Coordinates of C-alpha atoms and ligand atoms in Angstrom, one line a residue:
X1 CA 197.6 240.3 132.3
X2 CA 199.3 236.9 132.9
X3 CA 200.2 236.0 136.6
X4 CA 203.0 233.3 136.5
X5 CA 202.9 231.4 139.8
X6 CA 206.2 229.9 140.9
X7 CA 209.4 231.6 139.9
X8 CA 211.9 228.7 139.9
X9 CA 213.8 227.1 137.0
X10 CA 210.6 227.0 134.6
X11 CA 208.4 229.7 135.9
X12 CA 211.0 232.5 135.8
X13 CA 212.2 232.0 132.3
X14 CA 208.5 231.7 131.0
X15 CA 207.5 234.8 132.8
X16 CA 210.6 236.7 131.4
X17 CA 209.9 235.3 127.8
X18 CA 206.3 236.1 127.9
X19 CA 207.1 239.8 129.3
X20 CA 209.8 240.4 126.6
X21 CA 207.4 239.5 123.9
X22 CA 204.8 242.1 124.7
X23 CA 202.7 240.3 127.3
X24 CA 201.9 242.1 130.6
X25 CA 203.3 239.8 133.4
X26 CA 203.4 239.6 137.2
X27 CA 205.5 236.9 138.6
X28 CA 204.5 235.6 142.1
X29 CA 206.3 233.3 144.4
X30 CA 205.7 232.5 148.2
X31 CA 209.4 232.7 148.8
X32 CA 209.7 236.3 149.8
X33 CA 213.4 236.3 149.6
X34 CA 213.4 235.1 145.9
X35 CA 210.9 237.8 145.1
X36 CA 213.0 240.4 146.8
X37 CA 216.1 239.3 144.9
X38 CA 214.2 239.6 141.5
X39 CA 212.7 243.0 142.5
X40 CA 216.3 244.0 143.1
X41 CA 217.1 243.2 139.6
X42 CA 219.0 239.9 140.2
X43 CA 218.5 236.6 138.6
X44 CA 218.2 233.6 141.0
X45 CA 220.1 230.9 139.1
X46 CA 222.6 230.7 136.2
X47 CA 221.4 229.8 132.8
X48 CA 222.9 231.0 129.4
X49 CA 221.1 234.1 128.2
X50 CA 219.1 234.5 131.5
X51 CA 220.6 237.9 132.3
X52 CA 219.8 239.5 128.9
X53 CA 216.4 238.1 128.8
X54 CA 215.8 239.5 132.5
X55 CA 217.0 243.0 131.5
X56 CA 214.7 242.9 128.6
X57 CA 211.7 241.8 130.5
X58 CA 212.4 244.5 133.1
X59 CA 212.4 247.0 130.4
X60 CA 209.1 245.6 129.2
X61 CA 207.6 246.2 132.7
X62 CA 207.5 242.7 134.4
X63 CA 206.7 243.0 138.0
X64 CA 207.3 240.5 140.9
X65 CA 205.2 240.0 144.0
X66 CA 204.6 237.7 146.8
X67 CA 200.8 238.2 146.2
X68 CA 198.6 236.4 143.9
X69 CA 197.1 238.9 141.2
X70 CA 193.3 239.3 140.4
X71 CA 193.5 238.5 136.5
X72 CA 192.1 236.2 133.9
X73 CA 195.2 234.0 133.0
X74 CA 197.5 232.1 135.3
X75 CA 200.6 230.0 134.8
X76 CA 201.4 227.7 137.5
X77 CA 205.0 226.3 137.7
X78 CA 205.4 224.9 141.1
X79 CA 207.3 221.7 142.1
X80 CA 205.7 218.4 141.9
X81 CA 207.7 215.9 144.1
X82 CA 206.8 212.3 144.6
X83 CA 206.3 210.4 147.8
X84 CA 209.5 208.2 147.9
X85 CA 207.6 205.3 149.6
X86 CA 204.5 205.1 147.6
X87 CA 206.1 206.4 144.3
X88 CA 203.0 208.6 143.8
X89 CA 202.9 212.4 142.9
X90 CA 202.7 214.7 145.8
X91 CA 200.4 217.4 144.4
X92 CA 200.5 219.7 147.5
X93 CA 202.1 222.7 145.8
X94 CA 199.9 222.5 142.8
X95 CA 196.8 222.3 145.0
X96 CA 198.0 225.3 147.2
X97 CA 198.6 227.5 144.2
X98 CA 195.3 226.7 142.6
X99 CA 193.4 227.4 146.0
X100 CA 195.0 230.7 146.1
X101 CA 194.3 231.5 142.5
X102 CA 190.7 230.7 143.0
X103 CA 190.4 233.0 145.9
X104 CA 191.4 236.0 143.7
X105 CA 190.9 235.1 140.1
X106 CA 188.2 236.5 137.7
X107 CA 185.2 234.6 136.5
X108 CA 186.0 232.6 133.3
X109 CA 189.8 232.8 134.2
X110 CA 192.1 230.4 132.5
X111 CA 194.4 228.3 134.8
X112 CA 197.4 226.7 133.0
X113 CA 199.3 224.2 134.9
X114 CA 202.8 224.0 133.5
X115 CA 204.2 221.7 136.3
X116 CA 204.7 218.0 135.4
X117 CA 201.9 216.1 136.8
X118 CA 200.9 212.3 136.6
X119 CA 198.0 211.4 134.3
X120 CA 194.8 211.9 136.1
X121 CA 196.2 214.5 138.5
X122 CA 194.2 217.4 137.0
X123 CA 190.9 215.3 137.2
X124 CA 191.6 213.9 140.8
X125 CA 193.3 216.9 142.7
X126 CA 192.6 220.1 140.6
X127 CA 189.3 219.8 139.1
X128 CA 187.5 219.1 142.4
X129 CA 189.0 222.4 143.8
X130 CA 187.2 224.3 141.1
X131 CA 183.7 223.3 142.0
X132 CA 181.6 226.5 142.5
X133 CA 183.7 228.9 140.4
X134 CA 183.7 229.0 136.5
X135 CA 187.4 228.6 135.5
X136 CA 189.0 226.9 132.6
X137 CA 191.7 224.3 133.3
X138 CA 194.6 223.7 130.9
X139 CA 197.7 221.5 131.2
X140 CA 200.6 222.7 129.2
X141 CA 203.6 220.7 130.4
X142 CA 207.1 222.5 130.2
X143 CA 209.8 220.7 128.1
X144 CA 212.8 222.8 128.3
X145 CA 216.3 221.4 129.2
X146 CA 218.5 223.0 131.8
X147 CA 221.6 224.3 130.0
X148 CA 219.7 225.1 126.9
X149 CA 216.6 226.6 128.3
X150 CA 216.0 229.7 126.4
X151 CA 216.7 228.3 123.0
X152 CA 214.3 225.4 123.9
X153 CA 211.7 227.7 125.0
X154 CA 211.5 229.4 121.8
X155 CA 212.1 226.5 119.4
X156 CA 210.6 223.4 121.1
X157 CA 207.1 222.2 120.1
X158 CA 204.7 222.4 123.0
X159 CA 201.5 220.2 124.1
X160 CA 198.5 222.1 125.3
X161 CA 195.8 220.0 126.9
X162 CA 192.5 221.7 127.5
X163 CA 188.8 220.7 128.0
X164 CA 187.5 223.3 125.7
X165 CA 189.5 223.4 122.3
X166 CA 188.6 227.0 122.1
X167 CA 190.4 227.8 125.3
X168 CA 193.2 225.6 124.2
X169 CA 193.5 227.7 121.0
X170 CA 193.5 230.9 123.2
X171 CA 196.4 229.5 125.3
X172 CA 198.2 228.4 122.2
X173 CA 198.1 232.1 120.9
X174 CA 199.5 233.2 124.3
X175 CA 202.5 230.9 124.0
X176 CA 202.9 231.8 120.3
X177 CA 204.0 235.2 121.3
X178 CA 207.4 233.6 121.8
X179 CA 207.3 229.9 120.7
X180 CA 208.2 229.2 117.2
X181 CA 207.8 225.5 117.5
X182 CA 204.5 223.5 116.7
X183 CA 201.9 223.8 119.4
X184 CA 199.7 220.8 119.5
X185 CA 196.2 221.2 121.4
X186 CA 194.7 218.0 122.8
X187 CA 192.9 217.0 125.9
X188 CA 194.3 217.3 129.5
X189 CA 194.9 213.6 130.2
X190 CA 196.8 213.1 127.0
X191 CA 198.9 216.1 127.8
X192 CA 199.7 214.8 131.1
X193 CA 200.6 211.2 129.8
X194 CA 202.9 212.6 127.0
X195 CA 204.9 214.6 129.3
X196 CA 205.7 211.9 131.7
X197 CA 206.3 209.4 128.9
X198 CA 208.9 211.7 127.3
X199 CA 210.9 211.7 130.4
X200 CA 210.4 208.0 131.0
X201 CA 211.5 207.3 127.6
X202 CA 214.9 209.1 128.3
X203 CA 215.1 207.3 131.7
X204 CA 214.8 203.9 130.3
X205 CA 217.2 204.7 127.5
X206 CA 219.8 206.0 130.0
X207 CA 219.2 202.8 132.1
X208 CA 219.7 200.7 129.1
X209 CA 223.3 202.5 128.5
X210 CA 224.0 202.0 132.1
X211 CA 223.3 198.3 132.0
X212 CA 225.5 198.1 129.0
X213 CA 228.4 199.9 130.8
X214 CA 228.3 197.3 133.7
X215 CA 228.2 194.5 131.2
X216 CA 231.1 195.9 129.3
X217 CA 233.1 196.4 132.4
X218 CA 232.5 192.9 133.5
X219 CA 233.9 191.7 130.1
X220 CA 236.6 194.2 129.9
X221 CA 235.2 196.0 126.9
X222 CA 234.8 199.6 126.0
X223 CA 231.3 200.7 126.2
X224 CA 231.7 204.0 124.6
X225 CA 233.2 202.4 121.5
X226 CA 230.3 199.9 121.3
X227 CA 227.7 202.5 121.7
X228 CA 229.3 204.7 119.1
X229 CA 229.4 201.9 116.7
X230 CA 225.9 200.7 117.4
X231 CA 224.7 204.3 117.1
X232 CA 226.0 204.3 113.4
X233 CA 223.0 202.1 112.7
X234 CA 220.2 204.3 111.3
X235 CA 217.6 203.1 113.7
X236 CA 219.7 202.8 116.9
X237 CA 220.2 205.7 119.5
X238 CA 221.5 204.7 122.7
X239 CA 222.2 207.4 125.2
X240 CA 225.3 207.6 127.5
X241 CA 226.1 205.7 130.6
X242 CA 227.0 208.0 133.7
X243 CA 227.4 207.9 137.5
X244 CA 223.6 208.2 138.0
X245 CA 220.6 210.2 136.9
X246 CA 219.8 213.4 138.7
X247 CA 217.7 216.6 138.2
X248 CA 214.2 217.2 139.2
X249 CA 212.6 215.3 136.2
X250 CA 214.0 212.1 134.9
X251 CA 214.7 210.5 138.3
X252 CA 211.2 211.5 139.6
X253 CA 208.6 211.5 136.8
X254 CA 208.7 207.9 135.6
X255 CA 208.0 206.9 139.3
X256 CA 204.7 208.6 138.9
X257 CA 203.8 205.7 136.5
X258 CA 205.2 203.0 138.7
X259 CA 203.2 204.3 141.6
X260 CA 199.9 204.6 139.8
X261 CA 200.2 201.6 137.5
X262 CA 202.6 199.2 139.2
X263 CA 201.2 196.1 137.4
X264 CA 201.8 197.7 134.0
X265 CA 205.2 199.1 134.5
X266 CA 207.8 196.5 135.3
X267 CA 210.3 197.8 132.6
X268 CA 210.0 201.3 133.9
X269 CA 210.4 200.1 137.6
X270 CA 213.6 198.0 136.7
X271 CA 215.1 200.9 134.6
X272 CA 214.6 203.4 137.5
X273 CA 216.2 201.0 139.9
X274 CA 219.2 200.5 137.4
X275 CA 219.7 204.3 137.3
X276 CA 219.4 204.6 141.1
X277 CA 222.1 202.0 141.7
X278 CA 224.7 203.8 139.4
X279 CA 226.2 205.8 142.3
X280 CA 226.9 202.4 144.2
X281 CA 228.6 201.0 141.1
X282 CA 230.7 204.1 140.9
X283 CA 231.6 203.7 144.5
X284 CA 232.6 200.2 144.1
X285 CA 234.7 201.1 141.1
X286 CA 236.5 203.9 143.1
X287 CA 237.2 201.3 145.8
X288 CA 238.9 198.9 143.3
X289 CA 241.1 201.8 141.7
X290 CA 242.1 202.9 145.2
X291 CA 243.1 199.3 145.9
X292 CA 244.9 199.0 142.7
X293 CA 247.0 202.1 143.6
X294 CA 247.4 201.5 147.2
X295 CA 245.3 204.4 148.3
X296 CA 243.5 203.8 151.6
X297 CA 242.7 207.4 152.4
X298 CA 239.4 208.7 151.0
X299 CA 240.5 212.4 151.6
X300 CA 243.0 211.7 148.8
X301 CA 240.1 210.9 146.4
X302 CA 238.6 214.0 144.8
X303 CA 235.0 214.1 143.5
X304 CA 234.8 216.7 140.8
X305 CA 231.2 218.0 140.3
X306 CA 228.3 218.1 142.8
X307 CA 225.6 219.3 140.4
X308 CA 223.2 216.9 138.6
X309 CA 224.7 217.6 135.1
X310 CA 227.1 219.8 133.3
X311 CA 227.1 223.5 133.4
X312 CA 224.2 223.9 135.6
X313 CA 224.2 225.1 139.2
X314 CA 221.3 222.8 140.2
X315 CA 222.2 220.0 142.7
X316 CA 218.8 218.3 142.9
X317 CA 219.0 214.6 143.0
X318 CA 222.6 214.9 142.1
X319 CA 224.6 211.5 141.6
X320 CA 227.5 212.9 143.7
X321 CA 225.3 213.8 146.5
X322 CA 223.7 210.2 146.2
X323 CA 227.1 208.7 146.4
X324 CA 228.1 210.8 149.3
X325 CA 224.8 210.1 151.2
X326 CA 225.1 206.5 150.8
X327 CA 228.8 206.0 151.2
X328 CA 229.7 208.9 153.7
X329 CA 233.6 208.6 153.2
X330 CA 235.7 211.7 153.8
X331 CA 236.0 212.4 150.0
X332 CA 237.4 215.8 148.8
X333 CA 234.9 217.5 146.6
X334 CA 234.8 220.4 144.3
X335 CA 232.4 222.1 141.8
X336 CA 233.2 225.1 139.6
X337 CA 229.5 226.1 139.4
X338 CA 228.8 226.3 143.2
X339 CA 229.8 229.2 145.3
X340 CA 228.0 227.8 148.4
X341 CA 229.3 225.0 150.5
X342 CA 226.9 222.1 150.5
X343 CA 229.2 219.1 151.3
X344 CA 231.7 218.1 153.9
X345 CA 235.4 218.6 152.7
X346 CA 234.1 220.9 149.8
X347 CA 237.0 222.8 148.2
X348 CA 236.3 226.3 146.7
X349 CA 239.6 226.4 144.9
X350 CA 240.5 223.9 142.2
X351 CA 244.2 224.1 142.6
X352 CA 244.0 223.2 146.3
X353 CA 241.5 220.4 145.5
X354 CA 244.0 219.0 142.9
X355 CA 246.9 219.3 145.2
X356 CA 245.4 217.4 148.0
X357 CA 244.0 214.5 145.9
X358 CA 245.8 211.4 144.2
X359 CA 242.7 210.1 142.4
X360 CA 240.2 212.5 140.8
X361 CA 236.8 211.1 140.0
X362 CA 235.1 213.2 137.3
X363 CA 231.4 212.9 138.2
X364 CA 230.2 215.9 136.0
X365 CA 231.6 217.1 132.6
X366 CA 231.6 220.9 133.2
X367 CA 233.2 222.9 130.5
X368 CA 235.5 224.2 133.2
X369 CA 237.4 220.8 132.8
X370 CA 238.6 221.7 129.5
X371 CA 240.6 224.6 130.8
X372 CA 242.3 222.5 133.7
X373 CA 242.8 219.2 132.0
X374 CA 246.4 220.0 131.5
X375 CA 247.0 220.5 135.3
X376 CA 245.3 217.0 135.8
X377 CA 247.7 215.1 133.7
X378 CA 249.7 213.5 136.5
X379 CA 246.7 212.4 138.6
X380 CA 245.0 209.1 138.5
X381 CA 241.6 209.8 136.8
X382 CA 238.3 208.1 136.8
X383 CA 236.2 209.8 134.1
X384 CA 232.8 208.6 134.5
X385 CA 231.5 211.2 131.9
X386 CA 234.0 210.7 129.1
X387 CA 235.0 214.3 129.5
X388 CA 238.7 214.2 129.2
X389 CA 239.3 213.2 125.7
X390 CA 242.7 211.8 124.7
X391 CA 244.0 211.4 128.4
X392 CA 244.6 208.1 129.9
X393 CA 241.8 207.6 132.4
X394 CA 239.7 204.9 134.0
X395 CA 236.3 204.9 132.1
X396 CA 233.0 203.8 133.5
Ligands
SAJ1 N1 222.1 211.6 131.6 C1 222.8 210.4 131.5 N2 222.9 210.1 130.3 C2 222.5 210.7 129.2 C3 221.7 211.9 129.3 C4 221.6 212.3 130.7 O1 223.3 209.8 132.5 O2 222.8 210.2 128.0 C5 222.0 212.1 133.0 C6 222.4 213.5 133.2 O3 223.7 213.6 133.6 C7 221.4 213.9 134.4 C8 220.2 213.3 134.1 O4 220.4 212.2 133.2 O5 222.0 213.6 135.6 C9 219.1 214.1 133.4 O6 219.5 215.0 132.6 P1 218.9 215.3 131.2 O7 219.9 216.3 130.5 O8 218.6 214.0 130.6 O9 217.4 215.8 131.6 P2 216.9 217.0 132.4 O10 216.4 216.7 133.7 O11 217.9 218.2 132.5 O12 215.8 217.6 131.6 C10 214.7 216.6 131.2 C11 214.4 216.8 129.7 N3 213.5 215.6 129.1 C12 213.8 215.0 128.1 O13 214.7 215.2 127.4 C13 212.9 214.0 127.7 C14 213.8 218.2 129.5 O14 213.4 218.2 128.0 C15 212.4 218.2 130.4 O15 211.9 219.6 130.2 C16 213.0 218.1 131.8 O16 213.5 216.9 131.9 C17 211.7 218.3 132.6 O17 211.7 219.5 133.4 O18 210.8 217.5 132.7

């Protein structure tokens, strides 16, 4: 039996996927409300295909509990935040989970950490906890992208870092129950480093695109057209500029490297700062557009989108929230993916939102926009995501 610890954005789909492929699974979370919701047969966030997978896992017998189970395989998917001042990882949730596992697990149990950790975390923080009990440590970092999680769980390649290649092989077989991608077995520190570097590569590439956007704006040029043409070169692949970088990974994980290796990461540190400054650049662009159109009342400016990216309901590190926090003006806000109110002046009805605003700033390219673009025709639009094709809008 596998006990999956942490039933959030990664743990839940992983637990469901294993269960629906014939593995006996118990999912555990310290959040009793979340466990009760799952026990009542409801999912806890929206993701394409999750409901159907949940139904199939329930049918296969998955159970949810607030208690750690006594078994021989654990998969830990708990958050790994970072300390904003030191930029170093804060492994408190991983440590707490491993301590609890050690108090109930069988001798020779395999403890797989899926949470993203900085290189050396397993050696520094996890291994010392295991003194006195014979367990096998593995790091198998998750790689799936919100918005396409279930497809990627099944098709992405994976990395398994283990001390003992035989244990690595055993964990590989477990993941092979559902994963069709290639599974590479390596050592723990290599697995830690590869995961953080993958997200850092993306952060640096986005920062490059963001810098180009600022440069092109200064020069009065169209950055999208420039990137489009450059990307026709067979060895160039520039990502897209945007209003900032959100989520729980790209704006967080690269800081682990800067925190631990400040002398060796000037490029990464600069890239992260460029991304973090994008909400301020957007704010200054909004102010110039308002001035151009004689708008002085911020409540007539509507920010469309509060989530960190399109078609998800996750608001962690959201660029819109960053903008609102740093520039607390009475903007109108709306997000079709959210049912809860999380910001001041947040509308729940798009028609009302549109009626009350003169300038709409598209912060997130939700699919919902496609069905309402016609109604937005008479508005002044600042489209920071290139979402409204063929319309006359201000661009980033
Ligand atoms: N963004 C841009 N421009 C782009 C692409 C993204 O501004 O061209 C922004 C998005 O709008 C968003 C942020 O970056 O605010 C991050 O979004 P994302 O889609 O790049 O990534 P995440 O955070 O949803 O997922 C990433 C993925 N990592 C990589 O692609 C290397 C995913 O595979 C990881 O599993 C995930 O981080 C994680 O949990 O580590």
